[in-house]
Amino acid sequence: MSRVSELIDTILVGNRAALELYNRAFVVSAFGGITNKLLEHKKTGAAGVYALFAQADAEHGWLDALEDVSCAMLAINADMFNEPDDCASANTFVHERIEGARHCLLDLQRLCSYGHFQLIEHMQTIREMLSALGEAHSAYNLALLLRRNGVNARFVDLTGWRDGERVSLEERIVAAFGDVDPTTELPIVTGYAQCREGLMKEFDRGYSEVTFAALAALSQAGEAIIHKEFHLSSADPRLVGAENVRKIGRTNYDVADQLSNLGMEAIHPKAAKRLRQAGVPLRVTNAFDPGDPGTLIDSAHAEKPGVEIVTGLPVIRLEVFEQDMVGVKGYDASILEILTRHRIRIISKTSNANAIVHHVDANLKSIRRFERDLCERFPAADVRAMAETG
């Protein structure tokens, strides 16, 4: 969302005639860097508002961090809007949301100073409320900018701001779109949606794809389109160079799931499942190459089977060897139970008469705990761990 002016000239407006602007909806994420400031830095782990608030010894350090978020949002507004009225409207929106969050957190902090209330019980809700500020800011701004460019854009707020109702994701979307006319309005939708399920509880910062997929399925969209910085390619162009990769062009949801299992998500597997079950094809395009149709992902299998993409992941090879395993039930289930208990992610699995091998994505501490528990259950088993690239 950080290159809005370019997006207006391409995927949002471009050369489209008046009627071509509508019968679409855009689900947007926060502007670059804002969610890092609100929560914690995704790569470095540097504390944002949420992390500072969670630290009991940080006192009111989170207030300074929240003020930093406000300044960053206002700077984005100043850079984004040439019209003073638009900038003033965007600034008012930021002040309202930031001040609302500030008062809420201060009140909660005071409440939890009493022994009957525990802050830990509210941290997931706080995380969702803070994250929602970023999505609301970008969606509001984009709708405002599009209206200035002659598009009848509409800000659709799914964040549940000052809404006391506990509804499902589907109910939240249906209610928000109740009076939206997609033939004459262009909905700009927040990627975060407040709902009974609590999106961040399962998806953490990947919630926007879930909202996107739910909206596409509920609206029976002809296509769901994800606009990325690069095409979905045979390798990462940032690692090997754009000249050394090729666009995938066409693949299916099964391949997308395999890529996701190796950490190369075109879309979150549960979001892809929602689209697949609804019969909605997914298209992944380069937002800055509007003339290219990108890559289509649907349920159809390739007419000519072949290698579509080569990828790898550093994994640990966990081999459990037991000479007396052959013909005995229970080994497989026990190994899986221990892996699950230690939250070790399985990438792939093979087995033969006397050995079961799992390729896993885990840290050394979890591997050592697995080895200890397995040897307690099967003292005669030989457990070997080896680093590989899978």
mmCIF file of C-alpha atoms in Angstrom:
data_model
loop_
_atom_site.group_PDB
_atom_site.id
_atom_site.type_symbol
_atom_site.label_atom_id
_atom_site.label_comp_id
_atom_site.label_asym_id
_atom_site.label_seq_id
_atom_site.Cartn_x
_atom_site.Cartn_y
_atom_site.Cartn_z
ATOM 1 C CA MET A 1 0.000 0.000 0.000
ATOM 2 C CA SER A 2 3.023 2.311 0.125
ATOM 3 C CA ARG A 3 3.038 3.156 -3.625
ATOM 4 C CA VAL A 4 -0.541 4.398 -3.871
ATOM 5 C CA SER A 5 -0.057 6.921 -6.684
ATOM 6 C CA GLU A 6 1.333 4.189 -8.943
ATOM 7 C CA LEU A 7 -1.554 1.892 -8.046
ATOM 8 C CA ILE A 8 -4.101 4.560 -8.975
ATOM 9 C CA ASP A 9 -2.490 4.818 -12.401
ATOM 10 C CA THR A 10 -2.608 1.039 -12.870
ATOM 11 C CA ILE A 11 -4.919 -1.368 -11.050
ATOM 12 C CA LEU A 12 -7.259 1.106 -9.353
ATOM 13 C CA VAL A 13 -8.130 3.524 -12.151
ATOM 14 C CA GLY A 14 -5.690 3.572 -15.063
ATOM 15 C CA ASN A 15 -7.417 3.855 -18.439
ATOM 16 C CA ARG A 16 -10.672 2.264 -17.333
ATOM 17 C CA ALA A 17 -13.942 3.717 -18.568
ATOM 18 C CA ALA A 18 -16.455 4.859 -15.935
ATOM 19 C CA LEU A 19 -18.421 1.604 -15.832
ATOM 20 C CA GLU A 20 -15.242 -0.508 -15.688
ATOM 21 C CA LEU A 21 -14.303 1.038 -12.354
ATOM 22 C CA TYR A 22 -17.060 -0.769 -10.483
ATOM 23 C CA ASN A 23 -18.192 -4.318 -9.742
ATOM 24 C CA ARG A 24 -14.885 -4.715 -7.901
ATOM 25 C CA ALA A 25 -13.829 -4.511 -4.255
ATOM 26 C CA PHE A 26 -10.351 -3.927 -2.837
ATOM 27 C CA VAL A 27 -9.176 -5.393 0.466
ATOM 28 C CA VAL A 28 -6.189 -3.384 1.680
ATOM 29 C CA SER A 29 -3.437 -3.842 4.234
ATOM 30 C CA ALA A 30 -1.706 -1.157 6.283
ATOM 31 C CA PHE A 31 0.887 1.194 4.819
ATOM 32 C CA GLY A 32 4.452 -0.121 4.919
ATOM 33 C CA GLY A 33 5.998 -0.126 8.391
ATOM 34 C CA ILE A 34 2.853 0.860 10.292
ATOM 35 C CA THR A 35 1.993 -2.617 11.592
ATOM 36 C CA ASN A 36 5.605 -3.040 12.740
ATOM 37 C CA LYS A 37 5.220 0.133 14.804
ATOM 38 C CA LEU A 38 1.857 -0.969 16.191
ATOM 39 C CA LEU A 39 2.859 -4.520 17.151
ATOM 40 C CA GLU A 40 6.536 -5.422 16.801
ATOM 41 C CA HIS A 41 8.968 -5.410 13.885
ATOM 42 C CA LYS A 42 8.321 -8.537 11.850
ATOM 43 C CA LYS A 43 12.006 -9.199 11.102
ATOM 44 C CA THR A 44 14.010 -7.631 13.932
ATOM 45 C CA GLY A 45 11.472 -8.119 16.724
ATOM 46 C CA ALA A 46 11.894 -4.486 17.848
ATOM 47 C CA ALA A 47 9.072 -3.614 20.238
ATOM 48 C CA GLY A 48 6.091 -1.640 18.983
ATOM 49 C CA VAL A 49 3.103 -0.357 20.943
ATOM 50 C CA TYR A 50 1.758 -3.839 21.681
ATOM 51 C CA ALA A 51 5.072 -5.299 22.825
ATOM 52 C CA LEU A 52 5.793 -2.295 25.062
ATOM 53 C CA PHE A 53 2.308 -2.394 26.573
ATOM 54 C CA ALA A 54 2.746 -6.100 27.287
ATOM 55 C CA GLN A 55 5.953 -5.458 29.250
ATOM 56 C CA ALA A 56 5.006 -4.681 32.828
ATOM 57 C CA ASP A 57 8.330 -2.907 33.410
ATOM 58 C CA ALA A 58 7.910 -0.586 30.404
ATOM 59 C CA GLU A 59 5.627 1.762 32.374
ATOM 60 C CA HIS A 60 4.226 4.194 29.802
ATOM 61 C CA GLY A 61 6.815 3.616 27.068
ATOM 62 C CA TRP A 62 3.970 2.425 24.880
ATOM 63 C CA LEU A 63 2.499 5.948 24.927
ATOM 64 C CA ASP A 64 5.601 7.292 23.193
ATOM 65 C CA ALA A 65 5.392 4.447 20.686
ATOM 66 C CA LEU A 66 1.730 5.232 19.996
ATOM 67 C CA GLU A 67 2.632 8.882 19.445
ATOM 68 C CA ASP A 68 5.293 7.702 16.985
ATOM 69 C CA VAL A 69 2.597 5.760 15.100
ATOM 70 C CA SER A 70 0.426 8.876 14.985
ATOM 71 C CA CYS A 71 3.305 10.954 13.583
ATOM 72 C CA ALA A 72 4.035 8.294 10.948
ATOM 73 C CA MET A 73 0.379 8.206 9.864
ATOM 74 C CA LEU A 74 0.186 12.009 9.673
ATOM 75 C CA ALA A 75 3.374 12.057 7.586
ATOM 76 C CA ILE A 76 1.774 9.581 5.171
ATOM 77 C CA ASN A 77 -1.296 11.823 4.972
ATOM 78 C CA ALA A 78 0.817 14.893 4.190
ATOM 79 C CA ASP A 79 2.631 13.024 1.426
ATOM 80 C CA MET A 80 -0.540 11.501 0.002
ATOM 81 C CA PHE A 81 -2.928 14.455 -0.240
ATOM 82 C CA ASN A 82 -2.443 17.696 -2.150
ATOM 83 C CA GLU A 83 -5.850 19.089 -1.218
ATOM 84 C CA PRO A 84 -5.908 20.671 2.289
ATOM 85 C CA ASP A 85 -9.477 19.488 2.940
ATOM 86 C CA ASP A 86 -8.555 15.879 2.173
ATOM 87 C CA CYS A 87 -5.464 16.032 4.367
ATOM 88 C CA ALA A 88 -7.473 17.576 7.213
ATOM 89 C CA SER A 89 -10.111 14.834 6.928
ATOM 90 C CA ALA A 90 -7.441 12.112 6.971
ATOM 91 C CA ASN A 91 -5.718 13.720 9.970
ATOM 92 C CA THR A 92 -8.996 13.929 11.892
ATOM 93 C CA PHE A 93 -9.555 10.225 11.253
ATOM 94 C CA VAL A 94 -6.072 9.393 12.572
ATOM 95 C CA HIS A 95 -6.530 11.530 15.699
ATOM 96 C CA GLU A 96 -9.894 9.909 16.457
ATOM 97 C CA ARG A 97 -8.564 6.363 16.176
ATOM 98 C CA ILE A 98 -5.263 6.973 17.966
ATOM 99 C CA GLU A 99 -6.911 8.864 20.826
ATOM 100 C CA GLY A 100 -9.571 6.173 21.132
ATOM 101 C CA ALA A 101 -6.886 3.485 21.389
ATOM 102 C CA ARG A 102 -4.880 5.571 23.874
ATOM 103 C CA HIS A 103 -7.850 6.049 26.225
ATOM 104 C CA CYS A 104 -8.810 2.394 25.928
ATOM 105 C CA LEU A 105 -5.325 1.189 26.898
ATOM 106 C CA LEU A 106 -5.020 3.659 29.773
ATOM 107 C CA ASP A 107 -8.408 2.586 31.129
ATOM 108 C CA LEU A 108 -7.437 -1.071 30.824
ATOM 109 C CA GLN A 109 -4.124 -0.431 32.556
ATOM 110 C CA ARG A 110 -5.937 1.243 35.454
ATOM 111 C CA LEU A 111 -8.501 -1.562 35.641
ATOM 112 C CA CYS A 112 -5.792 -4.212 35.768
ATOM 113 C CA SER A 113 -4.067 -2.449 38.648
ATOM 114 C CA TYR A 114 -6.734 -4.169 40.771
ATOM 115 C CA GLY A 115 -6.077 -7.785 41.632
ATOM 116 C CA HIS A 116 -9.365 -9.060 40.221
ATOM 117 C CA PHE A 117 -8.396 -8.257 36.610
ATOM 118 C CA GLN A 118 -5.443 -9.765 34.741
ATOM 119 C CA LEU A 119 -3.897 -7.964 31.776
ATOM 120 C CA ILE A 120 -2.839 -11.242 30.163
ATOM 121 C CA GLU A 121 -6.508 -12.102 29.596
ATOM 122 C CA HIS A 122 -6.926 -9.090 27.303
ATOM 123 C CA MET A 123 -3.661 -9.123 25.330
ATOM 124 C CA GLN A 124 -5.076 -10.880 22.250
ATOM 125 C CA THR A 125 -7.898 -8.334 22.030
ATOM 126 C CA ILE A 126 -5.395 -5.488 22.413
ATOM 127 C CA ARG A 127 -3.263 -6.931 19.617
ATOM 128 C CA GLU A 128 -6.271 -7.031 17.301
ATOM 129 C CA MET A 129 -7.401 -3.507 18.197
ATOM 130 C CA LEU A 130 -3.942 -2.043 17.549
ATOM 131 C CA SER A 131 -3.439 -3.928 14.302
ATOM 132 C CA ALA A 132 -6.826 -2.716 13.052
ATOM 133 C CA LEU A 133 -5.643 0.912 13.288
ATOM 134 C CA GLY A 134 -3.257 0.395 10.376
ATOM 135 C CA GLU A 135 -5.818 -1.181 8.053
ATOM 136 C CA ALA A 136 -8.463 1.440 8.856
ATOM 137 C CA HIS A 137 -5.992 4.245 8.134
ATOM 138 C CA SER A 138 -4.971 2.909 4.709
ATOM 139 C CA ALA A 139 -8.525 2.017 3.620
ATOM 140 C CA TYR A 140 -9.900 5.403 4.684
ATOM 141 C CA ASN A 141 -7.094 7.250 2.891
ATOM 142 C CA LEU A 142 -7.416 5.251 -0.302
ATOM 143 C CA ALA A 143 -11.182 5.792 -0.494
ATOM 144 C CA LEU A 144 -10.641 9.515 0.083
ATOM 145 C CA LEU A 145 -7.966 9.738 -2.611
ATOM 146 C CA LEU A 146 -10.061 7.816 -5.129
ATOM 147 C CA ARG A 147 -13.009 10.137 -4.577
ATOM 148 C CA ARG A 148 -10.696 13.060 -5.312
ATOM 149 C CA ASN A 149 -9.840 11.258 -8.567
ATOM 150 C CA GLY A 150 -13.477 11.014 -9.613
ATOM 151 C CA VAL A 151 -14.188 7.476 -8.397
ATOM 152 C CA ASN A 152 -17.219 6.840 -6.185
ATOM 153 C CA ALA A 153 -15.141 4.937 -3.625
ATOM 154 C CA ARG A 154 -16.549 3.844 -0.276
ATOM 155 C CA PHE A 155 -14.647 3.109 2.920
ATOM 156 C CA VAL A 156 -15.897 -0.224 4.303
ATOM 157 C CA ASP A 157 -14.750 -0.614 7.900
ATOM 158 C CA LEU A 158 -14.736 -4.202 9.166
ATOM 159 C CA THR A 159 -12.621 -3.409 12.243
ATOM 160 C CA GLY A 160 -15.588 -3.230 14.616
ATOM 161 C CA TRP A 161 -14.546 0.191 15.927
ATOM 162 C CA ARG A 162 -16.831 1.084 18.864
ATOM 163 C CA ASP A 163 -19.088 -1.841 17.929
ATOM 164 C CA GLY A 164 -20.066 -4.016 20.880
ATOM 165 C CA GLU A 165 -21.577 -6.855 18.832
ATOM 166 C CA ARG A 166 -19.790 -10.225 18.693
ATOM 167 C CA VAL A 167 -20.444 -11.545 15.204
ATOM 168 C CA SER A 168 -18.809 -14.056 12.875
ATOM 169 C CA LEU A 169 -16.569 -13.000 9.994
ATOM 170 C CA GLU A 170 -19.336 -13.712 7.489
ATOM 171 C CA GLU A 171 -21.885 -11.738 9.510
ATOM 172 C CA ARG A 172 -19.457 -8.813 9.789
ATOM 173 C CA ILE A 173 -18.943 -8.724 6.011
ATOM 174 C CA VAL A 174 -22.628 -9.147 5.145
ATOM 175 C CA ALA A 175 -23.642 -6.350 7.542
ATOM 176 C CA ALA A 176 -20.966 -3.965 6.241
ATOM 177 C CA PHE A 177 -21.992 -4.559 2.626
ATOM 178 C CA GLY A 178 -25.731 -4.403 3.344
ATOM 179 C CA ASP A 179 -26.275 -1.060 1.601
ATOM 180 C CA VAL A 180 -23.264 -1.071 -0.744
ATOM 181 C CA ASP A 181 -24.139 -0.952 -4.439
ATOM 182 C CA PRO A 182 -21.132 -2.488 -6.241
ATOM 183 C CA THR A 183 -22.430 -1.333 -9.630
ATOM 184 C CA THR A 184 -22.013 2.328 -8.680
ATOM 185 C CA GLU A 185 -19.581 2.199 -5.731
ATOM 186 C CA LEU A 186 -16.025 0.908 -5.336
ATOM 187 C CA PRO A 187 -15.663 -0.608 -1.831
ATOM 188 C CA ILE A 188 -12.264 -0.144 -0.164
ATOM 189 C CA VAL A 189 -12.265 -2.725 2.609
ATOM 190 C CA THR A 190 -10.095 -3.061 5.711
ATOM 191 C CA GLY A 191 -7.944 -6.194 5.652
ATOM 192 C CA TYR A 192 -8.582 -6.734 9.340
ATOM 193 C CA ALA A 193 -12.098 -7.783 10.363
ATOM 194 C CA GLN A 194 -13.166 -7.910 14.007
ATOM 195 C CA CYS A 195 -15.135 -11.087 14.561
ATOM 196 C CA ARG A 196 -16.060 -13.702 17.113
ATOM 197 C CA GLU A 197 -13.437 -16.136 15.828
ATOM 198 C CA GLY A 198 -10.567 -13.708 16.464
ATOM 199 C CA LEU A 199 -8.591 -13.763 13.207
ATOM 200 C CA MET A 200 -5.226 -12.992 14.791
ATOM 201 C CA LYS A 201 -5.560 -15.895 17.211
ATOM 202 C CA GLU A 202 -5.002 -18.281 14.302
ATOM 203 C CA PHE A 203 -3.535 -16.182 11.499
ATOM 204 C CA ASP A 204 -1.722 -13.433 13.437
ATOM 205 C CA ARG A 205 -0.611 -10.890 10.797
ATOM 206 C CA GLY A 206 -1.892 -12.960 7.863
ATOM 207 C CA TYR A 207 -5.532 -12.056 8.492
ATOM 208 C CA SER A 208 -6.047 -9.835 5.414
ATOM 209 C CA GLU A 209 -5.905 -12.849 3.076
ATOM 210 C CA VAL A 210 -8.599 -14.564 5.124
ATOM 211 C CA THR A 211 -10.842 -11.490 4.922
ATOM 212 C CA PHE A 212 -10.097 -11.265 1.195
ATOM 213 C CA ALA A 213 -11.028 -14.913 0.593
ATOM 214 C CA ALA A 214 -14.202 -14.694 2.684
ATOM 215 C CA LEU A 215 -15.374 -11.613 0.770
ATOM 216 C CA ALA A 216 -14.628 -13.253 -2.591
ATOM 217 C CA ALA A 217 -16.515 -16.403 -1.603
ATOM 218 C CA LEU A 218 -19.525 -14.579 -0.146
ATOM 219 C CA SER A 219 -19.832 -12.294 -3.170
ATOM 220 C CA GLN A 220 -19.366 -15.216 -5.599
ATOM 221 C CA ALA A 221 -16.624 -13.261 -7.346
ATOM 222 C CA GLY A 222 -15.589 -14.212 -10.856
ATOM 223 C CA GLU A 223 -11.960 -14.025 -9.724
ATOM 224 C CA ALA A 224 -10.020 -13.173 -6.582
ATOM 225 C CA ILE A 225 -6.916 -11.167 -7.467
ATOM 226 C CA ILE A 226 -3.868 -10.624 -5.263
ATOM 227 C CA HIS A 227 -1.636 -7.768 -6.403
ATOM 228 C CA LYS A 228 1.994 -8.264 -5.378
ATOM 229 C CA GLU A 229 5.247 -6.417 -5.980
ATOM 230 C CA PHE A 230 6.490 -9.234 -8.252
ATOM 231 C CA HIS A 231 4.928 -11.959 -10.367
ATOM 232 C CA LEU A 232 4.514 -15.415 -8.821
ATOM 233 C CA SER A 233 7.773 -16.748 -10.210
ATOM 234 C CA SER A 234 9.927 -19.864 -10.488
ATOM 235 C CA ALA A 235 12.280 -18.330 -7.899
ATOM 236 C CA ASP A 236 12.504 -15.216 -5.738
ATOM 237 C CA PRO A 237 13.617 -12.369 -8.058
ATOM 238 C CA ARG A 238 15.042 -10.483 -5.087
ATOM 239 C CA LEU A 239 17.444 -13.372 -4.449
ATOM 240 C CA VAL A 240 18.423 -14.531 -7.926
ATOM 241 C CA GLY A 241 17.594 -11.481 -10.062
ATOM 242 C CA ALA A 242 14.508 -10.771 -12.153
ATOM 243 C CA GLU A 243 16.321 -11.856 -15.333
ATOM 244 C CA ASN A 244 16.807 -15.380 -13.946
ATOM 245 C CA VAL A 245 13.178 -16.213 -13.178
ATOM 246 C CA ARG A 246 10.061 -16.859 -15.180
ATOM 247 C CA LYS A 247 6.435 -16.261 -14.343
ATOM 248 C CA ILE A 248 4.480 -19.400 -13.394
ATOM 249 C CA GLY A 249 1.465 -18.323 -15.484
ATOM 250 C CA ARG A 250 -0.920 -21.150 -14.596
ATOM 251 C CA THR A 251 -1.066 -23.618 -11.731
ATOM 252 C CA ASN A 252 -3.579 -25.143 -9.327
ATOM 253 C CA TYR A 253 -4.497 -24.994 -5.658
ATOM 254 C CA ASP A 254 -2.642 -28.242 -4.942
ATOM 255 C CA VAL A 255 0.674 -26.719 -6.072
ATOM 256 C CA ALA A 256 -0.121 -23.551 -4.105
ATOM 257 C CA ASP A 257 -0.599 -25.685 -0.975
ATOM 258 C CA GLN A 258 2.747 -27.440 -1.563
ATOM 259 C CA LEU A 259 4.492 -24.078 -1.875
ATOM 260 C CA SER A 260 2.817 -22.898 1.302
ATOM 261 C CA ASN A 261 4.113 -25.959 3.139
ATOM 262 C CA LEU A 262 7.633 -24.801 2.233
ATOM 263 C CA GLY A 263 7.004 -21.266 3.436
ATOM 264 C CA MET A 264 6.346 -19.755 -0.021
ATOM 265 C CA GLU A 265 2.767 -18.671 0.421
ATOM 266 C CA ALA A 266 0.991 -17.294 -2.614
ATOM 267 C CA ILE A 267 -1.952 -17.196 -0.205
ATOM 268 C CA HIS A 268 -2.628 -18.675 3.238
ATOM 269 C CA PRO A 269 -3.739 -22.334 2.857
ATOM 270 C CA LYS A 270 -7.027 -21.740 4.700
ATOM 271 C CA ALA A 271 -7.788 -18.736 2.507
ATOM 272 C CA ALA A 272 -7.006 -20.833 -0.570
ATOM 273 C CA LYS A 273 -9.296 -23.575 0.747
ATOM 274 C CA ARG A 274 -12.146 -21.073 1.093
ATOM 275 C CA LEU A 275 -11.692 -19.923 -2.515
ATOM 276 C CA ARG A 276 -11.348 -23.469 -3.843
ATOM 277 C CA GLN A 277 -14.502 -24.668 -2.088
ATOM 278 C CA ALA A 278 -16.416 -21.640 -3.401
ATOM 279 C CA GLY A 279 -15.182 -22.292 -6.948
ATOM 280 C CA VAL A 280 -13.418 -18.916 -7.149
ATOM 281 C CA PRO A 281 -10.173 -18.879 -9.192
ATOM 282 C CA LEU A 282 -7.244 -16.948 -7.717
ATOM 283 C CA ARG A 283 -5.071 -14.690 -9.858
ATOM 284 C CA VAL A 284 -1.706 -13.380 -8.621
ATOM 285 C CA THR A 285 -0.460 -10.357 -10.559
ATOM 286 C CA ASN A 286 2.370 -7.851 -10.461
ATOM 287 C CA ALA A 287 0.658 -4.617 -9.406
ATOM 288 C CA PHE A 288 3.198 -2.586 -11.363
ATOM 289 C CA ASP A 289 2.881 -4.605 -14.584
ATOM 290 C CA PRO A 290 -0.838 -4.109 -15.298
ATOM 291 C CA GLY A 291 -0.640 -5.347 -18.881
ATOM 292 C CA ASP A 292 0.357 -8.848 -17.793
ATOM 293 C CA PRO A 293 -2.448 -11.204 -16.658
ATOM 294 C CA GLY A 294 -0.181 -12.758 -14.009
ATOM 295 C CA THR A 295 -0.664 -16.313 -12.730
ATOM 296 C CA LEU A 296 -4.035 -18.054 -12.541
ATOM 297 C CA ILE A 297 -4.573 -20.600 -9.756
ATOM 298 C CA ASP A 298 -7.641 -22.829 -9.970
ATOM 299 C CA SER A 299 -8.663 -26.439 -9.391
ATOM 300 C CA ALA A 300 -7.716 -27.708 -12.860
ATOM 301 C CA HIS A 301 -4.656 -29.927 -13.258
ATOM 302 C CA ALA A 302 -1.963 -29.277 -15.855
ATOM 303 C CA GLU A 303 -2.636 -30.679 -19.330
ATOM 304 C CA LYS A 304 1.035 -31.656 -19.625
ATOM 305 C CA PRO A 305 2.567 -32.714 -16.283
ATOM 306 C CA GLY A 306 5.971 -31.187 -15.595
ATOM 307 C CA VAL A 307 8.120 -29.274 -13.145
ATOM 308 C CA GLU A 308 6.534 -25.881 -12.409
ATOM 309 C CA ILE A 309 8.785 -24.502 -9.700
ATOM 310 C CA VAL A 310 11.903 -25.551 -7.801
ATOM 311 C CA THR A 311 12.203 -24.536 -4.180
ATOM 312 C CA GLY A 312 13.744 -25.673 -0.946
ATOM 313 C CA LEU A 313 13.714 -25.170 2.786
ATOM 314 C CA PRO A 314 16.382 -25.810 5.445
ATOM 315 C CA VAL A 315 14.941 -28.689 7.474
ATOM 316 C CA ILE A 316 15.904 -31.215 10.134
ATOM 317 C CA ARG A 317 15.792 -34.875 9.118
ATOM 318 C CA LEU A 318 14.444 -36.849 12.077
ATOM 319 C CA GLU A 319 14.930 -40.589 11.654
ATOM 320 C CA VAL A 320 13.532 -43.059 14.161
ATOM 321 C CA PHE A 321 15.061 -46.517 13.610
ATOM 322 C CA GLU A 322 13.801 -49.568 15.500
ATOM 323 C CA GLN A 323 14.675 -53.083 14.330
ATOM 324 C CA ASP A 324 11.499 -54.519 15.881
ATOM 325 C CA MET A 325 9.181 -51.908 14.338
ATOM 326 C CA VAL A 326 8.071 -54.066 11.421
ATOM 327 C CA GLY A 327 4.519 -55.333 11.838
ATOM 328 C CA VAL A 328 3.984 -53.473 15.127
ATOM 329 C CA LYS A 329 1.313 -50.769 15.396
ATOM 330 C CA GLY A 330 1.659 -47.597 17.449
ATOM 331 C CA TYR A 331 5.059 -46.229 16.471
ATOM 332 C CA ASP A 332 3.714 -43.812 13.878
ATOM 333 C CA ALA A 333 0.941 -42.466 16.124
ATOM 334 C CA SER A 334 3.310 -42.027 19.075
ATOM 335 C CA ILE A 335 5.878 -40.133 17.015
ATOM 336 C CA LEU A 336 3.173 -37.846 15.638
ATOM 337 C CA GLU A 337 1.795 -37.194 19.135
ATOM 338 C CA ILE A 338 5.237 -36.141 20.437
ATOM 339 C CA LEU A 339 5.907 -33.938 17.403
ATOM 340 C CA THR A 340 2.532 -32.250 17.897
ATOM 341 C CA ARG A 341 3.089 -31.745 21.619
ATOM 342 C CA HIS A 342 6.342 -29.892 20.961
ATOM 343 C CA ARG A 343 4.794 -27.899 18.091
ATOM 344 C CA ILE A 344 7.259 -29.244 15.542
ATOM 345 C CA ARG A 345 6.069 -28.494 12.008
ATOM 346 C CA ILE A 346 6.197 -31.479 9.649
ATOM 347 C CA ILE A 347 7.261 -30.759 6.066
ATOM 348 C CA SER A 348 7.287 -34.312 4.704
ATOM 349 C CA LYS A 349 7.439 -37.934 5.837
ATOM 350 C CA THR A 350 8.762 -41.260 4.545
ATOM 351 C CA SER A 351 8.909 -44.722 6.095
ATOM 352 C CA ASN A 352 10.061 -48.285 5.507
ATOM 353 C CA ALA A 353 9.940 -51.534 7.484
ATOM 354 C CA ASN A 354 12.243 -50.379 10.288
ATOM 355 C CA ALA A 355 12.410 -46.591 10.116
ATOM 356 C CA ILE A 356 10.155 -43.549 10.061
ATOM 357 C CA VAL A 357 11.649 -40.287 8.779
ATOM 358 C CA HIS A 358 10.121 -36.844 9.227
ATOM 359 C CA HIS A 359 11.561 -33.703 7.657
ATOM 360 C CA VAL A 360 10.653 -30.932 10.077
ATOM 361 C CA ASP A 361 11.004 -27.192 10.564
ATOM 362 C CA ALA A 362 12.024 -26.692 14.198
ATOM 363 C CA ASN A 363 14.687 -25.277 16.482
ATOM 364 C CA LEU A 364 17.327 -27.383 18.194
ATOM 365 C CA LYS A 365 15.678 -27.126 21.624
ATOM 366 C CA SER A 366 12.434 -28.655 20.314
ATOM 367 C CA ILE A 367 14.379 -31.430 18.566
ATOM 368 C CA ARG A 368 16.203 -32.332 21.792
ATOM 369 C CA ARG A 369 12.904 -32.475 23.697
ATOM 370 C CA PHE A 370 11.454 -34.731 21.002
ATOM 371 C CA GLU A 371 14.452 -37.074 21.233
ATOM 372 C CA ARG A 372 14.187 -37.238 25.036
ATOM 373 C CA ASP A 373 10.453 -38.028 25.060
ATOM 374 C CA LEU A 374 10.700 -40.579 22.265
ATOM 375 C CA CYS A 375 13.579 -42.457 23.899
ATOM 376 C CA GLU A 376 11.566 -42.631 27.134
ATOM 377 C CA ARG A 377 8.686 -44.256 25.261
ATOM 378 C CA PHE A 378 10.813 -46.484 22.995
ATOM 379 C CA PRO A 379 14.132 -47.155 24.793
ATOM 380 C CA ALA A 380 15.420 -49.442 22.026
ATOM 381 C CA ALA A 381 14.837 -46.876 19.274
ATOM 382 C CA ASP A 382 17.735 -45.079 17.622
ATOM 383 C CA VAL A 383 16.872 -41.413 16.968
ATOM 384 C CA ARG A 384 19.033 -39.431 14.543
ATOM 385 C CA ALA A 385 18.717 -35.745 13.677
ATOM 386 C CA MET A 386 20.490 -34.203 10.700
ATOM 387 C CA ALA A 387 20.251 -30.786 9.022
ATOM 388 C CA GLU A 388 19.282 -30.898 5.336
ATOM 389 C CA THR A 389 17.795 -28.748 2.593
ATOM 390 C CA GLY A 390 14.472 -30.199 1.509
#
